[in-house]
Amino acid sequence: MKLPRQVLLFFVSFTMLFSGWAQDKPNIVFILSDDAGYADFGFHGSKEFKTPELDKFAKNAVRFSQAYVSAAVCGPSRAGLLTGKYQQKFGFEENNVPGLMSKNGLTGDDMGLPLDQKTIADYLKEQGYKTALFGKWHQGNADRFHPTKRGFDEFYGFRGGARSYMPYGADNELKRSEDRLERGFEGFQEHKGYLTEELADEAIAFMERNQKNPFFVYLAFNAVHTPMEAKEEDLEKVKGLTGKRKTLAAMTIAMDRACGKVLDRIKALGLDKNTLIVFTNDNGGPSDANESSNLPLSGTKANHLEGGIRVPFLMSWPGKLKPNTVYENPISTLDLLPTFVTAAGGNINVIDGLDGVDLLPYLQGKKQGKPHETLYWKKEARGAIRHNDWKLVRFPDRPAELYNIKEDISETNDLAFKYPQKVRELYQMLFDWELTLERPLWQLERRFEGLAAKRMDAYRKH
């Protein structure tokens, strides 16, 4: 039986339309480094650290000069970027630390991204994407929080917040179960090489398998988080540095090389013209732990000075974004979800509670003004607010400090006594925002909280 010509044309047109719909959706590659210093990249002016691959990428990307994370430590920062919401709104205010008991009795394994929160991967799957996470999860060790249950089709990495770059075995003892390398769900097997390189190779293999479909790759390096472990061949490339900073530079070389390998493969597969790529970092560098540098910013990981919350940020999408440009207005990693979902063809207007915004109209000149006039940070009694160029930092044990970030990026000139009315105004805005938040799902014992204060004091003395 022959089908009428009109019916055949309809099916052909429908097939072509559907095929075009799938192919027109951009692939999305999100690369996240861990605990890197703001100043420790060539594209940020470093003369000590070599990052030729990321420098090359920066020349083909938009560089954001005022990009912020929503928290100054790993776990909450990732909870924010994965959901597009201030993580305090659903109680993920503090780091989920393995092996520790919180004040309300939760153990480390029970501290995770609440199950009623949808992730970037969840929304992109709804748009027909293949999704994968390679590397660090840090959103809960218990099985119910597992990446494959949070929107990711594939997972190769570890559930915790830090682990060795070398394989665990007789010469490198595994001490925490969440550090085990895992493929999929409970496919535990250690790698054979240097982990930074292994993660890049796995991401490449996923892209090769899925190049005919739109895909989302979340490549979450644990580099350059402690432990300080580098390849000997990379250490030999570092001249003029010693101690931890030398090791950090070598670890950065490996991470940069891994990024370059992924970016080169995207081009070799012919996917570069239709791939949206973002590179950023999860929080400020912990200058005490790995000797990273956040200059010219004050502060460090775990505090709310600029060095704890402002991060390097690059975004590329050929034909959609102008390369080798700088975007000067403040943005947040909360903006990743709405930007990615919109690029994928989704409707962010139906997502309740988003705090991030779609950055594309601002970058393409279709929308004027700033993506954010106000940004907030909070961890227990400590907090901060940036409203336009003014920033208030609240401490639990001393008077708040006020800075004009546009004129004083290093936060060296406290204007609180000069502008008391501005202090009151920002205090009230911060307080009003805090009234909208949930109580923290867990709070660590005070002895663990003291580390952040020590880091801030040490950095100021330095």
mmCIF file of C-alpha atoms in Angstrom, residues 13 26 80 89 100 130 172 189-190 226 232 266 269 282 303 343 386 408 411:
data_model
loop_
_atom_site.group_PDB
_atom_site.id
_atom_site.type_symbol
_atom_site.label_atom_id
_atom_site.label_comp_id
_atom_site.label_asym_id
_atom_site.label_seq_id
_atom_site.Cartn_x
_atom_site.Cartn_y
_atom_site.Cartn_z
ATOM 1 C CA SER A 13 9.387 17.318 6.916
ATOM 2 C CA PRO A 26 24.264 23.466 21.465
ATOM 3 C CA GLY A 80 24.108 27.012 44.232
ATOM 4 C CA LYS A 89 17.112 28.876 50.540
ATOM 5 C CA LEU A 100 31.996 14.894 61.303
ATOM 6 C CA LYS A 130 22.825 13.276 27.329
ATOM 7 C CA ASN A 172 48.564 5.015 48.807
ATOM 8 C CA GLN A 189 37.615 0.757 40.529
ATOM 9 C CA GLU A 190 40.765 2.832 40.828
ATOM 10 C CA THR A 226 44.821 19.537 48.273
ATOM 11 C CA GLU A 232 57.437 14.849 38.280
ATOM 12 C CA ILE A 266 35.777 19.359 20.595
ATOM 13 C CA LEU A 269 35.117 16.369 16.237
ATOM 14 C CA ASP A 282 34.339 26.987 42.741
ATOM 15 C CA ASN A 303 35.650 34.252 53.883
ATOM 16 C CA ALA A 343 20.487 27.998 25.348
ATOM 17 C CA ARG A 386 27.121 43.776 47.251
ATOM 18 C CA ASP A 408 38.866 49.694 45.973
ATOM 19 C CA GLU A 411 39.201 46.201 50.075
#
